[in-house]
Coordinates of C-alpha atoms and ligand atoms in Angstrom, one line a residue:
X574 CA 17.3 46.2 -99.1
X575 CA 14.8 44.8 -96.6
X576 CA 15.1 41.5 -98.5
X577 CA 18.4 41.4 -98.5
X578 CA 19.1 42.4 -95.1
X579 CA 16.5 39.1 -93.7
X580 CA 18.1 36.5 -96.0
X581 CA 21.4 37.2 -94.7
X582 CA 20.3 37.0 -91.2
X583 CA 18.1 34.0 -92.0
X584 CA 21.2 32.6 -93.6
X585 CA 23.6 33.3 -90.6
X586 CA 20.8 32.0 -88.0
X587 CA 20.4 29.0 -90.1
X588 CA 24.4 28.4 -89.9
X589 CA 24.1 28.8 -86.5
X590 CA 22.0 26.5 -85.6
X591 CA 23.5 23.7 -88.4
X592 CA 27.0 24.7 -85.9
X593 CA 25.4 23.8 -82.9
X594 CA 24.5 20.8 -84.3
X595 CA 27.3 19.0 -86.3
X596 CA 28.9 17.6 -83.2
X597 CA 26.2 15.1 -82.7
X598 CA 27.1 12.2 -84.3
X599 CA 23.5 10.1 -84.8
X600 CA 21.4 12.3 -84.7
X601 CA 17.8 10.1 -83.5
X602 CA 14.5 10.8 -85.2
X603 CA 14.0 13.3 -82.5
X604 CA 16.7 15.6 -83.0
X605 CA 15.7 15.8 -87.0
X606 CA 12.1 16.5 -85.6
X607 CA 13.6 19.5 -84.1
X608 CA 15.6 21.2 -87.0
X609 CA 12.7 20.7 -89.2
X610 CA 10.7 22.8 -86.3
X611 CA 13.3 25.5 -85.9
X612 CA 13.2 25.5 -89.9
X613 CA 9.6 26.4 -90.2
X614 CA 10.2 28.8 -87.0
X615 CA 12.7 30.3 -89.3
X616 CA 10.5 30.7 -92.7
X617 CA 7.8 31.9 -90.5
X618 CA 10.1 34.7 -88.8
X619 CA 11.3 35.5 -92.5
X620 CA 7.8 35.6 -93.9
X621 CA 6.1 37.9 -91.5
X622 CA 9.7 40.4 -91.8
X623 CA 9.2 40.9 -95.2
X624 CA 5.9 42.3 -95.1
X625 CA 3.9 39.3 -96.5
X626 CA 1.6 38.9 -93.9
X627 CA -0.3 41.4 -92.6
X628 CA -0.1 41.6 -88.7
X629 CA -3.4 43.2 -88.0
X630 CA -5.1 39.7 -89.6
X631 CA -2.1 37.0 -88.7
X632 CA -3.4 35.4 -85.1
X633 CA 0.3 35.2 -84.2
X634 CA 0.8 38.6 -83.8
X635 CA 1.1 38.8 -79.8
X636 CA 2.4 35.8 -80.1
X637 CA 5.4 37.3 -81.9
X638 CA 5.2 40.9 -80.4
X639 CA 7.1 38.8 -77.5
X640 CA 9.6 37.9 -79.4
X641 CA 10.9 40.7 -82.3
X642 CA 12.4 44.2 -80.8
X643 CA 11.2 46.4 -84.1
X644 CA 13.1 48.8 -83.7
X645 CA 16.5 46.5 -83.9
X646 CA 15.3 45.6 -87.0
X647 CA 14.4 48.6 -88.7
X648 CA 17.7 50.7 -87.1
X649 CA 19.5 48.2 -88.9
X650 CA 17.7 48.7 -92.0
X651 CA 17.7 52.0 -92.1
X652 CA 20.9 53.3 -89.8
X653 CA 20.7 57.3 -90.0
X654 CA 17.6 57.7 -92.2
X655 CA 13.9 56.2 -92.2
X656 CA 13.5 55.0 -95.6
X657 CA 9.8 56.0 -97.7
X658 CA 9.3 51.7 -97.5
X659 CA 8.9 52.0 -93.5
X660 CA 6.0 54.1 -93.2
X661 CA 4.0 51.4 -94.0
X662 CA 5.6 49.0 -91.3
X663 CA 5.6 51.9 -88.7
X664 CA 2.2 52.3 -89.2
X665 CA 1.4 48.6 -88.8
X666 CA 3.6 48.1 -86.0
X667 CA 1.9 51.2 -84.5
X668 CA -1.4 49.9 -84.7
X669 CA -0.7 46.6 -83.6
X670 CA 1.2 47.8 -80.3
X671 CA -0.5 50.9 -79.1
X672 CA -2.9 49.0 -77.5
X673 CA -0.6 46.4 -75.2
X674 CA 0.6 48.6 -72.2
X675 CA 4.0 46.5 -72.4
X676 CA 6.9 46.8 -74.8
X677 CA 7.9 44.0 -76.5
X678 CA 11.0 41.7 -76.3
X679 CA 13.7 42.0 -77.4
X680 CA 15.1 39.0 -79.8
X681 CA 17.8 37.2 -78.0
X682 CA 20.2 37.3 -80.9
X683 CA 19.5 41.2 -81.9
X684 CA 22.1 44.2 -81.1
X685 CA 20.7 46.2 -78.6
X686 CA 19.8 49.7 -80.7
X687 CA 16.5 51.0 -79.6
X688 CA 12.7 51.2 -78.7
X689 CA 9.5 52.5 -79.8
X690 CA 8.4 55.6 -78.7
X691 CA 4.7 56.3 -78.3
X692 CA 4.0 59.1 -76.0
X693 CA 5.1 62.0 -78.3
X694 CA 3.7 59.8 -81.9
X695 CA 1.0 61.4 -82.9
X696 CA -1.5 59.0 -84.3
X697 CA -2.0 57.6 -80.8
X698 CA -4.3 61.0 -80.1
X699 CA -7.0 61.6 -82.4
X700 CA -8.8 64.8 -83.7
X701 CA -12.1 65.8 -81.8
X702 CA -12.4 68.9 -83.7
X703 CA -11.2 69.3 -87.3
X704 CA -11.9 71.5 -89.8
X705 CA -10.5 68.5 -92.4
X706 CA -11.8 70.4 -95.6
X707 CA -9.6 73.5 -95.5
X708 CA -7.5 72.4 -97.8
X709 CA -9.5 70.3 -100.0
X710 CA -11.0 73.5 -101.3
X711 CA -7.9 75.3 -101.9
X712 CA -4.5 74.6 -102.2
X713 CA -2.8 77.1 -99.3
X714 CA 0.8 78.1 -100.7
X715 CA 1.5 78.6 -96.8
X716 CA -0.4 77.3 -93.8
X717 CA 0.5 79.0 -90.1
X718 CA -0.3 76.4 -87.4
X719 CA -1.0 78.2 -84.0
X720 CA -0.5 76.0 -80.9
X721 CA -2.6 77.6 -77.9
X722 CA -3.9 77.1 -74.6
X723 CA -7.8 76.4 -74.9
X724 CA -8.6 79.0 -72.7
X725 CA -6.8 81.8 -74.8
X726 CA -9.6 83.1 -76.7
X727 CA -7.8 86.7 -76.1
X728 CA -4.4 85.6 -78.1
X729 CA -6.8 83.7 -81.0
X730 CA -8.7 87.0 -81.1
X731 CA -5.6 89.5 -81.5
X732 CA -4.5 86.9 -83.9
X733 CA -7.5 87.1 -86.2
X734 CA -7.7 90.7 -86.5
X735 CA -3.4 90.4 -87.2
X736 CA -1.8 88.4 -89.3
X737 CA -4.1 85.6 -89.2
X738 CA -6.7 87.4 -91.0
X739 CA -5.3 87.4 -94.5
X740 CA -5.9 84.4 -96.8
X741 CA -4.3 86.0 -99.5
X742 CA -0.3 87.6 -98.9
X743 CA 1.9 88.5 -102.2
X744 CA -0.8 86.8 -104.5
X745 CA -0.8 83.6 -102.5
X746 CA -3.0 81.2 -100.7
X747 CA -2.1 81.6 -96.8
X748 CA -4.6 80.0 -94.0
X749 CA -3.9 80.0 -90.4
X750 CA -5.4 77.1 -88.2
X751 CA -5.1 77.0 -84.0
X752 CA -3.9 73.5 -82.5
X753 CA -5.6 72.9 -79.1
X754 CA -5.3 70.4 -76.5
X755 CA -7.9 69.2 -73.9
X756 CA -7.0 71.6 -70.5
X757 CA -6.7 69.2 -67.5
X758 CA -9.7 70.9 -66.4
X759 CA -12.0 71.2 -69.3
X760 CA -15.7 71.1 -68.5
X761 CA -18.6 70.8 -71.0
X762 CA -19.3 74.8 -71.0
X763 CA -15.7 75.2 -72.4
X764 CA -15.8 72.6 -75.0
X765 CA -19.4 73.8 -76.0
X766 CA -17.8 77.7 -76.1
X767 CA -14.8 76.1 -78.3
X768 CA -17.4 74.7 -80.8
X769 CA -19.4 77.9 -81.0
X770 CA -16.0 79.9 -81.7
X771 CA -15.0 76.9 -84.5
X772 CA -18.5 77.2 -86.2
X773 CA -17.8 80.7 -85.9
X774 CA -14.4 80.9 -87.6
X775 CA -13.5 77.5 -88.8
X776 CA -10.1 77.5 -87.5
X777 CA -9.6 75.2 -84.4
X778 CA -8.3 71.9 -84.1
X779 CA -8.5 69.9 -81.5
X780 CA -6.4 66.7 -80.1
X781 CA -7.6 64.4 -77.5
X782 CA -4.3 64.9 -75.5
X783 CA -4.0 67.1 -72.4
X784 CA -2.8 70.2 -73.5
X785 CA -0.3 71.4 -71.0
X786 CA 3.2 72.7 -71.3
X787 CA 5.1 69.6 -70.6
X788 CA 2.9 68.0 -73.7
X789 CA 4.2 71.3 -75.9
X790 CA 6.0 68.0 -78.1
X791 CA 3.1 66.3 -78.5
X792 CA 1.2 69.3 -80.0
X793 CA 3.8 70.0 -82.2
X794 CA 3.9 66.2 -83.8
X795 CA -0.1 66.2 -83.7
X796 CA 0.5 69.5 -85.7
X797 CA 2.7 67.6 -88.0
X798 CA 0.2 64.7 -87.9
X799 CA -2.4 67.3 -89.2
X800 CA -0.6 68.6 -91.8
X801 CA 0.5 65.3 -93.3
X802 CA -3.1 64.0 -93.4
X803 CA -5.0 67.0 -93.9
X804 CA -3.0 69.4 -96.1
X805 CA -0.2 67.7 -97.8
X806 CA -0.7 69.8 -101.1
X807 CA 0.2 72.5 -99.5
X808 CA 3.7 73.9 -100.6
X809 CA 5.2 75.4 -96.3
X810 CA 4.0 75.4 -93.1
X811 CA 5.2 77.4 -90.3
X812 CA 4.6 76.6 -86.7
X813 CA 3.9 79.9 -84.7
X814 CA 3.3 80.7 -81.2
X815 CA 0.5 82.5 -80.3
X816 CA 2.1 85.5 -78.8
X817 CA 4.3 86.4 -81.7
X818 CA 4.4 89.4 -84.2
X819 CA 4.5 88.1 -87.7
X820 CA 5.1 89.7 -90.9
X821 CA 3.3 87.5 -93.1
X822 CA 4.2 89.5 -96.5
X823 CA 8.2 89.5 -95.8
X824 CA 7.8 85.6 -95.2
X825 CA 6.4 84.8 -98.3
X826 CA 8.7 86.3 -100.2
X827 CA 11.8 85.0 -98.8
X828 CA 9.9 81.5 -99.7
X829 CA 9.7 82.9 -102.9
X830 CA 13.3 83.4 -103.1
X831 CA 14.9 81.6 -105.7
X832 CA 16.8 79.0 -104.6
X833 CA 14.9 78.6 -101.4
X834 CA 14.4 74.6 -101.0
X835 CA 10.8 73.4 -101.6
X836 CA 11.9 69.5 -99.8
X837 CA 13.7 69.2 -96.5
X838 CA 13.6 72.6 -95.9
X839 CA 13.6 73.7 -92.5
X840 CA 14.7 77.5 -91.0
X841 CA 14.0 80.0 -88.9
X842 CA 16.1 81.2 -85.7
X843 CA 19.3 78.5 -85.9
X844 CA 20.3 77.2 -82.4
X845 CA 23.5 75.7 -82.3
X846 CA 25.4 73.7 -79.7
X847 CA 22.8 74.7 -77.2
X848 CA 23.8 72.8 -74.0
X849 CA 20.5 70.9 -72.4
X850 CA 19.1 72.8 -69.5
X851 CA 19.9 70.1 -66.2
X852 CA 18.5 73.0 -63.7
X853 CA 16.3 71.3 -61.8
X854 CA 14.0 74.8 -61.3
X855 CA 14.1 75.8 -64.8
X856 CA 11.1 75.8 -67.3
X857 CA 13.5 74.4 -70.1
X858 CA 14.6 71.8 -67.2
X859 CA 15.2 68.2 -68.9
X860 CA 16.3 65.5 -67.2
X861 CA 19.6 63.2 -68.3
X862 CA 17.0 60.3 -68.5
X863 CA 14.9 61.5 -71.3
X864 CA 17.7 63.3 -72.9
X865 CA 21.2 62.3 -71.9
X866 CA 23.3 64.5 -74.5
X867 CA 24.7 67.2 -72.7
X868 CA 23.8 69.4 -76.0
X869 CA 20.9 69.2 -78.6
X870 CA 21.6 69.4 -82.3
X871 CA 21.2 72.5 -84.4
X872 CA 17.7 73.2 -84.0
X873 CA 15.2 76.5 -85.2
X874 CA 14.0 78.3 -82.6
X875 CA 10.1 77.1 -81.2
X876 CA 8.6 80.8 -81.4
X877 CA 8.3 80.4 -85.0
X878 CA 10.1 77.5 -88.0
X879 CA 9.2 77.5 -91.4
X880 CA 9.1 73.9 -93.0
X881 CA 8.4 72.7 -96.0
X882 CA 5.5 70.8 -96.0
X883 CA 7.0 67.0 -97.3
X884 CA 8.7 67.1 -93.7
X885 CA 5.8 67.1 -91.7
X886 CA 5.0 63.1 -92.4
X887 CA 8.6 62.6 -91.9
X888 CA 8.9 64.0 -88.7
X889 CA 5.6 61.8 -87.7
X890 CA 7.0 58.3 -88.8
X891 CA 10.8 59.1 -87.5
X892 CA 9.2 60.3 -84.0
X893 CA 8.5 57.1 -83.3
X894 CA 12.3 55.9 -82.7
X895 CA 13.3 59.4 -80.9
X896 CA 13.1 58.9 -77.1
X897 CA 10.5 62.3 -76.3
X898 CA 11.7 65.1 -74.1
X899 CA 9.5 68.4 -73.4
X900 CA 11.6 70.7 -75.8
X901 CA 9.3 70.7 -79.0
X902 CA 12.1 72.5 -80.7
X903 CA 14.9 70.8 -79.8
X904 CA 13.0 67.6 -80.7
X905 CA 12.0 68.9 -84.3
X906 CA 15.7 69.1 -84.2
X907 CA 16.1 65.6 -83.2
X908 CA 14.0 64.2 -86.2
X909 CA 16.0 66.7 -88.4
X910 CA 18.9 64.6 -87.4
X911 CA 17.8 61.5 -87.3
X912 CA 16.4 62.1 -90.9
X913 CA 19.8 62.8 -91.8
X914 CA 19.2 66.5 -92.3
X915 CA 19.6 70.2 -91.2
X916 CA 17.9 72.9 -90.6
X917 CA 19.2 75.8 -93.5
X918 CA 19.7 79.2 -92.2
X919 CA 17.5 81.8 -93.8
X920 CA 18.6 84.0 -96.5
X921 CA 18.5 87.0 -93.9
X922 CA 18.9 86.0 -90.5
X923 CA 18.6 89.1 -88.6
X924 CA 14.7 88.8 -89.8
X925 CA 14.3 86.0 -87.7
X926 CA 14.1 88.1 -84.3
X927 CA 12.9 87.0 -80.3
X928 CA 12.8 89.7 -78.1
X929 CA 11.8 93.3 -79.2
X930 CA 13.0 96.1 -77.9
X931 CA 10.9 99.7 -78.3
X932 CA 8.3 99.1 -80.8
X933 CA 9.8 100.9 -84.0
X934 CA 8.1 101.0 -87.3
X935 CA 10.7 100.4 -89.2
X936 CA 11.7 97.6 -87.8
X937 CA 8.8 95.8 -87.7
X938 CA 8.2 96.5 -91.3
X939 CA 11.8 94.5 -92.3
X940 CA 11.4 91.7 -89.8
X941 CA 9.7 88.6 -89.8
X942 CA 9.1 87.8 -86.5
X943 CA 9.2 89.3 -83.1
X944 CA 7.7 87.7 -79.7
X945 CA 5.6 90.1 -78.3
X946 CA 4.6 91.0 -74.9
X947 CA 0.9 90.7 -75.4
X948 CA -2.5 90.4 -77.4
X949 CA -2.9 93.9 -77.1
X950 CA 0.6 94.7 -78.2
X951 CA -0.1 92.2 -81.4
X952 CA -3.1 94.9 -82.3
X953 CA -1.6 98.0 -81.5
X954 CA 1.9 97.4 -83.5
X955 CA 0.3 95.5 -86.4
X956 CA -2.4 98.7 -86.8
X957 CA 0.4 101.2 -86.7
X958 CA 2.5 99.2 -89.6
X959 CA -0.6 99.1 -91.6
X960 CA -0.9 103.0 -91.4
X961 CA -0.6 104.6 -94.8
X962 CA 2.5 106.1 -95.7
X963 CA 6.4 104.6 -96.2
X964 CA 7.6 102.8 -92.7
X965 CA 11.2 104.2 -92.4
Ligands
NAG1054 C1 14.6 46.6 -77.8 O1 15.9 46.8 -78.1 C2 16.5 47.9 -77.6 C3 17.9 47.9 -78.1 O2 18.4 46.7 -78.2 C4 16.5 47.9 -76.1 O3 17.1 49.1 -75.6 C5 15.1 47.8 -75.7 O4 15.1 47.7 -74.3 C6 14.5 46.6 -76.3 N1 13.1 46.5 -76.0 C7 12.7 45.6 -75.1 C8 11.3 45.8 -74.7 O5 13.4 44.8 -74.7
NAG1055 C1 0.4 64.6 -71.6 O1 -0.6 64.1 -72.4 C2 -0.9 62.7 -72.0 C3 -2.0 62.3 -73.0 O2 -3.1 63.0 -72.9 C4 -1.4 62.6 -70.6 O3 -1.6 61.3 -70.3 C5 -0.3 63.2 -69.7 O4 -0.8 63.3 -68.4 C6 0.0 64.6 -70.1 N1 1.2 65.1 -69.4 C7 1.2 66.2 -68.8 C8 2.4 66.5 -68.0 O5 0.3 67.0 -68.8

């Protein structure tokens, strides 16, 4: 398709430039000089599209970062979906522009379509704390990625002794990992105290990217980045917030459902139509310049989605051509759509739940999720559930 696609613009350059020049009736020496130049320009240009140079050793690289807009080129390729053939050039492209501060040029000819987006694409952080052998050992049937603050030790803690302490739910392999930042004012007696817990429990990860709540998007695609390079056997991954009730046992069996998708399977709280908050004082405020929709498309809500776990490298590569904005969930719901897909509501939505009421046995024992109030509530409700004896 790729192939295809360059000959025909070769071809239509080519006719272009043999249009400009028929009028000239002798052509000199010169003038032949020059069309055998724009020529090789032309097989160079074609060359280096279709892959067979590699830009990380061609010396011409910056040369022609001035002059190709990407992103033109591969929205044309690949108008509503990123095709499997692109990772590879994303990631090339990636490596070979993350390090000039400006944006290349745009190609005189091309339809204006896009850009490259780099603050919210994960591989430009890196790991400084991994535990990359969790899932070399086993091959988790779910895996619950935690985003937190570094400095909550409290919410890890509740979480641990809760629904983050099983490793094994319905006869399946679950692990739960925490996704950390770097707080804007981390010292070396934090970071030491984060290592000590890690060796301790062997559940942190760590991004070099400040973790703060305007970042909340990156964490989520350096989650997706983790899960893509670190644990792509496993079969879903949920991303949970750290003050949340979880009832790990009812959520693997609805993903044990039949006919519950095992690729491009995304649910959890659906959020439709949900106009973009323009408030300048609000927390969910975004502004018309990073997101100029007045709505966002159907998204799950950020307390807790359920993913299969093919998506996660999807989401990575396609992030690079969404524009970022501060609403991780909205934005999951961005690369949802630009991948040509939707989230899928889940078999029973009411177990999908945000705000509880009165904590009532019961209904914490049909649920899946709940947000909760606080660490101590996590504890005290999750003990009570586990009480002998039926819940309703
Ligand atoms: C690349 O092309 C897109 C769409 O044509 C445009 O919006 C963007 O500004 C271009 N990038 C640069 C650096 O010119
Ligand atoms: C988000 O993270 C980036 C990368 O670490 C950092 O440069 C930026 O200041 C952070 N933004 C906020 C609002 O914390």
């Amino acid at each position: 398709m790729g192939n295809v696609r360059s000959v025909s613009g070769a071809n239509g350059l080519k006719s272009q430039v043999v249009e400009i020049l028929t009028p000239q009736k002798k052509p000199s020496f010169h003038l032949w000089f020059k069309i055998l130049l724009g020529l090789v320009f032309l097989i160079l240009c074609f060359t280096l599209y279709s892959g067979s140079l590699t830009w990380t050793t061609s010396p011409l690289k910056g040369h022609y970062h001035r002059f190709l807009n990407w992103t033109n080129l591969l929205e044309v390729q690949f108008p509503d979906k990123i095709h499997p053939s692109t990772t590879v050039n994303l990631r090339e492209i990636e490596e070979t522009t993350q390090s000039h501060t400006e944006v290349p040029t745009a190609l005189p000819t091309a339809a204006p379509t896009g850009t490259l987006y780099h603050q919210a694409y994960a591989r430009n952080y890196h790991f400084i704390m991994n535990n990359p052998e969790v899932c070399k050992t086993k091959t988790p049937f779910l895996i619950l990625m935690v985003p937190v603050a570094p400095g909550n030790l409290e919410a890890r803690d509740a979480i641990r002794q809760t629904w983050g302490n099983l490793n094994l739910v319905q006869g399946e392999v679950v692990v739960t990992l925490f996704m950390l930042g770097v707080s804007k004012e981390a010292d070396v007696q934090q970071q030491e105290k984060l290592q000590q817990e890690n060796l301790q429990h062997q559940d942190l990860i760590q991004s070099n990217f400040i973790d703060s709540y305007l970042n909340l998007t990156i964490k989520t695609m350096v989650i997706m980045d983790w899960l893509a390079t670190f644990c792509p056997t496993a079969a879903y991954s949920m991303k949970i917030d750290s003050d949340m009730f979880l009832n790990i046992d009812n959520l693997v069996i609805m993903l044990r459902m039949p006919g519950i998708p095992q690729v491009n399977y995304l649910t959890g709280m659906l959020m439709w139509d949900r106009p973009v908050v323009r408030s300048l004082d609000s927390k969910w405020y975004v502004s018309e310049e990073m997101y100029p929709d007045p709505s966002y498309p159907t998204y799950t809500l950020g307390m807790g989605y359920v993913f299969s776990n093919d998506l996660p490298r999807k989401y990575v590569d396609i992030s690079m051509s969404i524009k970022p904005f501060n609403i991780e969930d909205a934005y999951i719901g961005m690369c949802m759509k630009k991948l040509g897909l939707e989230p899928t509501s889940p078999p029973n939505p009411s177990q999908f739940k945000a705000y509880a009421g009165e904590y009532n046995r019961c209904d914490y024992s049909q649920v899946i999720t709940y947000i909760l109030g606080s660490a101590k509530n996590l504890i005290d409700y999750w003990t009570d559930l586990k009480k002998p004896g039926p819940p309703c």
